[in-house]
Tab-separated table of C-alpha atoms in Angstrom:
chain	number	residue	atom	x	y	z
T	1	MET	CA	104.273	78.493	96.730
T	2	LYS	CA	106.033	75.141	96.568
T	3	LYS	CA	103.322	73.654	94.384
T	4	GLY	CA	104.107	74.211	90.759
T	5	ASN	CA	107.623	75.409	91.534
T	6	CYS	CA	108.989	73.484	88.566
T	7	THR	CA	106.555	75.217	86.213
T	8	GLU	CA	107.334	78.580	87.769
T	9	LYS	CA	111.039	77.940	87.322
T	10	GLU	CA	110.526	77.151	83.667
T	11	LEU	CA	108.522	80.337	83.257
T	12	LEU	CA	111.222	82.316	85.031
T	13	LYS	CA	113.878	80.768	82.830
T	14	LYS	CA	112.005	81.836	79.718
T	15	ALA	CA	111.345	85.269	81.173
T	16	LYS	CA	115.072	85.664	81.806
T	17	GLU	CA	115.646	84.834	78.151
T	18	GLY	CA	113.318	87.673	77.179
T	19	ASP	CA	109.998	85.814	76.772
T	20	ARG	CA	107.463	88.442	77.795
T	21	SER	CA	104.496	86.087	77.648
T	22	SER	CA	106.085	83.877	80.315
T	23	PHE	CA	106.585	86.930	82.497
T	24	ASN	CA	102.929	87.832	82.001
T	25	VAL	CA	101.930	84.469	83.416
T	26	ILE	CA	104.084	85.114	86.468
T	27	VAL	CA	102.367	88.488	86.896
T	28	GLY	CA	99.034	86.702	86.774
T	29	ASN	CA	100.128	84.417	89.629
T	30	TYR	CA	101.145	87.231	91.967
T	31	TYR	CA	99.231	90.385	91.209
T	32	LYS	CA	96.197	89.749	93.367
T	33	LYS	CA	98.186	88.919	96.493
T	34	GLY	CA	100.568	91.754	95.678
T	35	PHE	CA	97.690	94.189	95.469
T	36	ALA	CA	96.350	92.981	98.829
T	37	VAL	CA	99.699	93.489	100.540
T	38	ALA	CA	100.195	96.949	99.005
T	39	PHE	CA	96.642	97.820	100.022
T	40	ARG	CA	97.393	96.993	103.666
T	41	TYR	CA	100.263	99.430	103.638
T	42	THR	CA	98.614	102.271	101.811
T	43	GLY	CA	94.969	101.884	102.796
T	44	ASN	CA	93.662	102.809	99.349
T	45	SER	CA	93.396	101.153	95.968
T	46	ARG	CA	94.955	103.931	93.898
T	47	ASP	CA	98.265	103.988	95.725
T	48	ALA	CA	98.270	100.213	96.062
T	49	GLU	CA	97.957	99.855	92.300
T	50	ASP	CA	100.737	102.349	91.614
T	51	LEU	CA	103.064	100.544	93.983
T	52	LEU	CA	102.138	97.182	92.517
T	53	GLN	CA	102.914	98.384	88.983
T	54	ASP	CA	106.209	99.846	90.159
T	55	ALA	CA	107.147	96.523	91.744
T	56	PHE	CA	106.400	94.485	88.658
T	57	LEU	CA	108.295	96.921	86.464
T	58	LYS	CA	111.287	96.739	88.745
T	59	VAL	CA	111.110	92.943	88.760
T	60	TYR	CA	110.903	92.926	84.956
T	61	LYS	CA	113.928	95.208	84.609
T	62	ASN	CA	115.948	93.058	86.972
T	63	ILE	CA	114.790	89.604	85.940
T	64	ASP	CA	118.226	88.979	84.434
T	65	SER	CA	119.821	89.105	87.862
T	66	PHE	CA	117.282	86.773	89.490
T	67	ASP	CA	118.835	83.570	90.811
T	68	LEU	CA	116.758	80.608	89.600
T	69	GLU	CA	117.878	78.605	92.599
T	70	LYS	CA	115.819	80.876	94.841
T	71	ASP	CA	112.041	81.294	95.103
T	72	PHE	CA	110.462	84.092	93.142
T	73	GLY	CA	107.727	84.955	95.675
T	74	PRO	CA	109.897	86.276	98.496
T	75	TRP	CA	111.946	88.317	96.025
T	76	PHE	CA	108.841	89.887	94.531
T	77	PHE	CA	107.207	90.698	97.873
T	78	LYS	CA	110.456	92.136	99.192
T	79	ILE	CA	110.622	94.583	96.303
T	80	LEU	CA	106.942	95.403	96.746
T	81	ILE	CA	107.170	95.962	100.487
T	82	ASN	CA	110.291	98.105	100.188
T	83	GLY	CA	108.385	100.244	97.728
T	84	CYS	CA	105.437	100.491	100.133
T	85	ILE	CA	107.670	101.493	103.058
T	86	ASN	CA	109.419	104.159	100.988
T	87	PHE	CA	106.089	105.439	99.800
T	88	ILE	CA	104.798	105.817	103.361
T	89	ARG	CA	108.022	107.528	104.409
T	90	ARG	CA	107.734	110.076	101.570
T	91	LYS	CA	104.096	110.662	102.444
T	92	LYS	CA	104.991	111.377	106.070
T	93	ILE	CA	107.667	113.814	105.028
T	94	LYS	CA	105.215	115.582	102.745
T	95	ARG	CA	102.688	115.827	105.543
T	96	ALA	CA	105.298	117.119	107.926
T	97	LEU	CA	106.243	119.850	105.473
T	98	PHE	CA	102.635	120.920	105.061
T	99	SER	CA	101.635	120.869	108.678
T	100	PHE	CA	99.452	123.951	108.702
T	101	LYS	CA	95.860	124.163	107.516
T	102	GLU	CA	96.636	127.351	105.573
T	103	ASP	CA	99.280	125.572	103.583
T	104	TYR	CA	96.813	122.886	102.574
T	105	GLU	CA	94.104	125.352	101.682
T	106	GLU	CA	96.515	127.413	99.634
T	107	ILE	CA	97.146	124.504	97.329
T	108	GLY	CA	93.490	123.507	97.284
T	109	ILE	CA	93.558	120.391	99.447
T	110	ASP	CA	90.854	119.673	101.963
T	111	ILE	CA	92.740	119.032	105.172
T	112	GLU	CA	90.307	116.342	106.224
T	113	GLN	CA	91.364	114.275	103.240
T	114	THR	CA	94.971	114.329	104.285
T	115	LYS	CA	94.610	112.681	107.632
T	116	GLU	CA	95.801	109.127	107.477
T	117	TYR	CA	92.617	107.444	108.456
T	118	ALA	CA	90.802	109.336	105.730
T	119	ASP	CA	92.864	107.389	103.207
T	120	TYR	CA	91.572	104.132	104.484
T	121	GLU	CA	89.002	102.415	102.403
T	122	ASN	CA	87.533	99.032	103.040
T	123	PRO	CA	88.520	96.338	100.600
T	124	GLU	CA	85.305	96.884	98.681
T	125	GLY	CA	86.568	100.342	97.856
T	126	ASP	CA	84.380	102.472	100.075
T	127	LEU	CA	85.970	105.120	102.193
T	128	VAL	CA	85.230	104.227	105.769
T	129	ARG	CA	84.928	106.249	108.869
T	130	ASN	CA	83.816	103.532	111.263
T	131	GLU	CA	85.682	103.487	114.455
T	132	ILE	CA	86.980	99.952	114.602
T	133	SER	CA	88.425	99.882	111.089
T	134	THR	CA	90.006	103.277	111.632
T	135	LYS	CA	91.405	102.217	114.958
T	136	ILE	CA	92.929	99.037	113.500
T	137	TRP	CA	94.363	101.034	110.624
T	138	GLU	CA	95.882	103.583	112.994
T	139	ALA	CA	97.210	100.801	115.235
T	140	ILE	CA	98.968	98.992	112.399
T	141	ASN	CA	100.254	102.260	111.004
T	142	SER	CA	101.749	103.224	114.333
T	143	LEU	CA	104.038	100.189	114.436
T	144	PRO	CA	107.722	100.428	113.582
T	145	LYS	CA	108.155	99.302	109.978
T	146	LYS	CA	109.713	95.912	110.775
T	147	GLN	CA	106.900	94.963	113.111
T	148	LYS	CA	104.297	96.384	110.769
T	149	SER	CA	105.558	94.257	107.912
T	150	ALA	CA	105.551	91.121	110.054
T	151	VAL	CA	101.999	91.754	111.306
T	152	ILE	CA	100.620	92.552	107.852
T	153	LEU	CA	102.222	89.501	106.278
T	154	ALA	CA	101.361	87.060	109.099
T	155	ASP	CA	98.085	88.239	110.548
T	156	ILE	CA	96.417	89.863	107.587
T	157	GLU	CA	97.784	88.094	104.560
T	158	GLY	CA	98.522	84.718	106.116
T	159	PHE	CA	102.137	84.156	105.096
T	160	SER	CA	104.051	81.470	106.950
T	161	TYR	CA	107.050	82.265	109.164
T	162	GLU	CA	109.323	80.743	106.558
T	163	GLU	CA	107.887	82.904	103.792
T	164	ILE	CA	108.072	86.034	105.949
T	165	SER	CA	111.668	85.205	106.838
T	166	LYS	CA	112.593	85.114	103.135
T	167	ILE	CA	110.563	88.210	102.230
T	168	LEU	CA	111.971	90.327	105.053
T	169	ASN	CA	115.355	88.720	104.741
T	170	CYS	CA	115.684	87.937	108.455
T	171	PRO	CA	115.993	84.782	110.563
T	172	ILE	CA	112.812	83.032	111.704
T	173	GLY	CA	113.713	84.017	115.272
T	174	SER	CA	113.466	87.674	114.210
T	175	VAL	CA	110.087	87.018	112.656
T	176	MET	CA	108.875	85.595	115.995
T	177	SER	CA	110.304	88.572	117.863
T	178	ARG	CA	108.800	91.166	115.509
T	179	LEU	CA	105.420	89.496	115.655
T	180	TYR	CA	105.441	89.215	119.396
T	181	TYR	CA	106.378	92.847	120.024
T	182	GLY	CA	104.168	94.089	117.215
T	183	ARG	CA	101.152	92.319	118.653
T	184	LEU	CA	102.017	93.575	122.114
T	185	LYS	CA	102.012	97.162	120.871
T	186	LEU	CA	98.750	96.564	119.057
T	187	LYS	CA	97.202	95.138	122.178
T	188	ASN	CA	98.066	98.305	124.106
T	189	PHE	CA	96.839	100.507	121.281
T	190	LEU	CA	93.575	98.630	120.905
T	191	LYS	CA	92.959	98.079	124.615
T	192	GLU	CA	89.392	99.319	124.632
T	193	PHE	CA	88.387	97.121	121.694
T	194	PHE	CA	90.530	94.325	122.936
T	195	TYR	CA	88.715	94.025	126.186
T	196	GLU	CA	85.408	94.477	124.464
T	197	LYS	CA	86.274	91.694	122.045
T	198	GLY	CA	87.505	89.580	124.937
T	199	LYS	CA	84.209	90.033	126.713
T	200	ASN	CA	82.267	89.147	123.599
T	201	ASP	CA	84.279	85.966	123.206
T	202	GLU	CA	83.556	84.945	126.745
T	203	MET	CA	79.820	85.403	126.202
Y	1	MET	CA	105.103	85.070	140.748
Y	2	MET	CA	107.769	82.656	139.644
Y	3	LYS	CA	109.791	83.934	136.695
Y	4	CYS	CA	108.896	82.037	133.570
Y	5	LYS	CA	111.770	80.709	131.533
Y	6	ILE	CA	109.871	80.373	128.303
Y	7	PRO	CA	110.803	83.159	125.828
Y	8	LYS	CA	107.692	85.152	124.940
Y	9	GLU	CA	108.482	84.960	121.242
Y	10	LYS	CA	107.977	81.205	121.466
Y	11	LEU	CA	104.453	81.754	122.747
Y	12	THR	CA	103.666	83.841	119.670
Y	13	ALA	CA	105.054	81.103	117.449
Y	14	TYR	CA	103.058	78.541	119.411
Y	15	VAL	CA	99.828	80.412	118.698
Y	16	ASP	CA	100.823	80.568	115.014
Y	17	LYS	CA	101.581	76.807	115.034
Y	18	ALA	CA	105.055	77.598	113.814
Y	19	LEU	CA	106.955	75.488	116.366
Y	20	SER	CA	108.257	71.960	115.932
Y	21	ARG	CA	106.317	69.092	117.447
Y	22	GLU	CA	108.850	68.837	120.249
Y	23	GLU	CA	108.714	72.539	121.122
Y	24	THR	CA	104.933	72.524	120.967
Y	25	ASP	CA	104.786	69.659	123.462
Y	26	ILE	CA	107.136	71.572	125.822
Y	27	ILE	CA	104.956	74.678	125.677
Y	28	GLU	CA	101.730	72.721	126.185
Y	29	GLU	CA	103.215	70.994	129.179
Y	30	HIS	CA	104.472	74.294	130.570
Y	31	ILE	CA	101.255	76.269	130.302
Y	32	LYS	CA	99.444	73.687	132.390
Y	33	SER	CA	101.241	75.118	135.392
Y	34	CYS	CA	101.933	78.709	134.282
Y	35	PRO	CA	98.982	81.122	134.415
Y	36	GLY	CA	101.191	83.973	133.157
Y	37	CYS	CA	101.895	82.175	129.903
Y	38	ARG	CA	98.259	81.139	129.580
Y	39	LEU	CA	97.236	84.774	129.834
Y	40	GLU	CA	99.907	85.798	127.356
Y	41	ILE	CA	98.620	83.228	124.867
Y	42	ALA	CA	95.047	84.429	125.340
Y	43	ASP	CA	96.159	88.015	124.652
Y	44	ILE	CA	98.006	87.021	121.505
Y	45	LYS	CA	94.982	85.096	120.215
Y	46	SER	CA	92.704	88.079	120.866
Y	47	VAL	CA	94.946	90.530	119.048
Y	48	LYS	CA	95.272	88.125	116.127
Y	49	SER	CA	91.526	87.752	116.016
Y	50	ILE	CA	90.990	91.514	115.905
Y	51	ILE	CA	93.611	92.126	113.241
Y	52	SER	CA	92.644	89.238	111.034
Y	53	GLY	CA	89.074	90.457	111.307
Y	54	VAL	CA	90.089	93.096	108.798
Y	55	SER	CA	88.184	92.291	105.637
Y	56	GLU	CA	89.759	90.201	102.971
Y	57	VAL	CA	90.520	92.246	99.882
Y	58	LYS	CA	87.581	91.314	97.695
Y	59	LYS	CA	87.277	92.930	94.337
Y	60	SER	CA	85.074	92.224	91.375
Y	61	PRO	CA	86.431	90.151	88.475
Y	62	ALA	CA	86.149	93.309	86.336
Y	63	PHE	CA	88.451	95.108	88.781
Y	64	TRP	CA	91.059	92.349	88.661
Y	65	ASP	CA	90.887	92.177	84.856
Y	66	SER	CA	91.382	95.883	84.466
Y	67	LEU	CA	94.173	95.905	87.076
Y	68	TYR	CA	95.982	93.176	85.166
Y	69	LEU	CA	95.543	95.095	81.924
Y	70	ARG	CA	96.965	98.266	83.463
Y	71	ILE	CA	99.959	96.323	84.750
Y	72	MET	CA	100.558	94.998	81.243
Y	73	GLN	CA	100.321	98.510	79.811
Y	74	ARG	CA	102.767	99.771	82.361
Y	75	LEU	CA	105.165	96.993	81.513
Y	76	ASP	CA	104.806	97.787	77.805
Y	77	TYR	CA	105.545	101.444	78.431
Y	78	GLY	CA	108.378	100.663	80.790
Y	79	ALA	CA	109.762	97.924	78.564
Y	80	ASP	CA	109.741	100.255	75.507
Y	81	LYS	CA	111.811	102.683	77.466
Y	82	ILE	CA	114.243	99.938	78.401
Y	83	PHE	CA	114.287	98.590	74.838
Y	84	SER	CA	114.754	101.983	73.201
Y	85	PHE	CA	117.585	102.778	75.545
Y	86	THR	CA	119.279	99.488	74.774
Y	87	LYS	CA	118.608	99.959	71.091
Y	88	ARG	CA	120.181	103.437	71.110
Y	89	LYS	CA	123.159	102.159	73.017
Y	90	LEU	CA	123.557	99.378	70.459
Y	91	GLU	CA	123.300	101.862	67.626
Y	92	TYR	CA	126.050	103.996	69.115
Y	93	ILE	CA	128.290	100.993	69.571
Y	94	ILE	CA	127.717	99.763	66.020
Y	95	GLY	CA	128.207	103.265	64.627
Y	96	PHE	CA	131.418	103.690	66.546
Y	97	ALA	CA	132.652	100.273	65.434
Y	98	PHE	CA	132.046	101.249	61.803
Y	99	ILE	CA	133.965	104.488	62.231
Y	100	VAL	CA	136.878	102.626	63.801
Y	101	LEU	CA	136.865	100.005	61.030
Y	102	PHE	CA	136.677	102.683	58.391
Y	103	ALA	CA	139.591	104.557	59.933
Y	104	LEU	CA	141.619	101.360	60.143
Y	105	ALA	CA	140.807	100.604	56.524
Y	106	ILE	CA	142.055	104.035	55.520
Y	107	LEU	CA	145.269	103.691	57.438
Y	108	TRP	CA	145.868	100.160	56.156
Y	109	ASN	CA	145.334	100.912	52.502
Y	110	ASN	CA	146.712	104.435	52.573
Y	111	PRO	CA	145.094	105.646	49.299
Y	112	PHE	CA	147.010	108.916	49.382
Y	113	ASP	CA	150.289	107.049	49.489
Y	114	LYS	CA	149.141	104.933	46.606
Y	115	ASN	CA	148.430	108.055	44.586
Y	116	GLY	CA	151.733	109.427	45.639
Y	117	LYS	CA	153.446	106.305	44.436
Y	118	GLU	CA	151.709	106.529	41.145
Y	119	ASN	CA	152.705	110.150	40.779
Y	120	ILE	CA	156.236	109.329	41.721
Y	121	ALA	CA	156.296	106.504	39.223
Y	122	GLU	CA	154.945	108.853	36.595
Y	123	ASN	CA	157.264	111.653	37.518
Y	124	LEU	CA	160.275	109.499	37.958
Y	125	GLY	CA	160.740	109.218	34.313
Y	126	GLU	CA	160.328	112.984	33.854
Y	127	ASP	CA	162.788	113.700	36.613
Y	128	LYS	CA	165.313	111.379	35.170
Y	129	GLU	CA	164.953	113.091	31.849
Y	130	LEU	CA	165.331	116.431	33.562
Y	131	GLU	CA	168.415	115.243	35.371
Y	132	LEU	CA	169.985	114.191	32.126
Y	133	LEU	CA	169.147	117.545	30.670
Y	134	LEU	CA	170.676	119.305	33.586
Y	135	LYS	CA	173.838	117.303	33.354
Y	136	GLU	CA	173.999	117.888	29.676
Y	137	HIS	CA	173.844	121.608	30.142
Y	138	ASP	CA	175.882	121.488	33.251
Y	139	LEU	CA	173.051	122.852	35.311
Y	140	SER	CA	173.625	120.555	38.222
Y	141	ALA	CA	172.466	121.128	41.793
Y	142	GLU	CA	175.794	122.855	42.580
Y	143	ASN	CA	175.194	125.486	39.935
Y	144	SER	CA	171.558	126.121	40.094
Y	145	ILE	CA	168.969	126.756	42.672
Y	146	ILE	CA	166.212	125.376	40.588
Y	147	PRO	CA	167.740	121.956	40.050
Y	148	GLU	CA	168.583	121.827	43.758
Y	149	PHE	CA	165.009	122.569	44.500
Y	150	MET	CA	163.908	119.955	42.065
Y	151	ASN	CA	166.341	117.479	43.560
Y	152	ILE	CA	164.977	118.161	46.988
Y	153	ALA	CA	161.447	117.735	45.651
Y	154	TYR	CA	162.515	114.522	43.904
Y	155	ILE	CA	164.157	113.184	47.058
Y	156	SER	CA	161.150	114.010	49.212
Y	157	ARG	CA	158.892	112.252	46.714
Y	158	ASN	CA	161.232	109.321	46.624
Y	159	ASP	CA	161.162	109.107	50.403
Y	160	ARG	CA	157.422	108.994	50.287
Y	161	GLY	CA	157.642	106.308	47.697
Y	162	ARG	CA	159.699	104.131	50.013
Y	163	LYS	CA	156.974	104.334	52.668
């Protein structure tokens, strides 16, 4: 992110002045990573794309208020992740309201499709049912949102502690803590695969 | 087992290579004699390995191109909404400003008063003539209603003229 910061700042300056083509270049620099992050939260391409579009639109509407002294990346990912978290919360509420099979059938939804793991597709776009992927998906999904965000950003998408600290707007010490406890919960959740993996490593 | 003084969060950071050189050296020295921390580090590495084993998001170039295009379309649609709202707001402000300016122009120039003045100027001569006639025929305000009325009308017009 540091590389090319000067160029990015110039682009941001022009975007703030209303230059749409400069903003388009910024979109080009972030949309792939943004999609990947949104995908980790939602588990499917369709929702990930919607959330990504929402995030860029929000950024575009608020580009005037962006402080050029700060880095654009953490600001963008913060908006994106907040959108993802809100999306998941709304989805859970919707599921809680329609908790009976009859309710689903009445409105024409196959209940199997509504279970969380059924939303998970592999990054190639195929809906998967294999146990390990599902288990990992369920494990990550079960984490409290702060720990989930830290694990997704660090372990799946490879952000540094400093970047995560800026994105999640918390001290680096909190990033360490969230990662530690998040991984601890995941270890307990994935115990059977964990020990299997451990054995395979030893071999 | 002896209680370990190293905070567990530091072990996670150690695995992630996020500690300073100094802190890293302390941890490495410590784990030589602390099996508990060695086990903790092994656990963290295993979990990381499992989680990061999740496939990288790989999509075809066609997918990325069409995704980018859809983002641009969304921005166009969203931006139009923003622009049209701003444009409408601007139109209201400009329209209101014109109304205010027009009203001020009316009050400043007071075209009705101008007409009134002209009328008064025109009528002044007539009234004066009438007054002379009245005096001549001794039909002053004291003796006649009509002259009084006309005097009142003359005075009121005169007052307007002074405005």
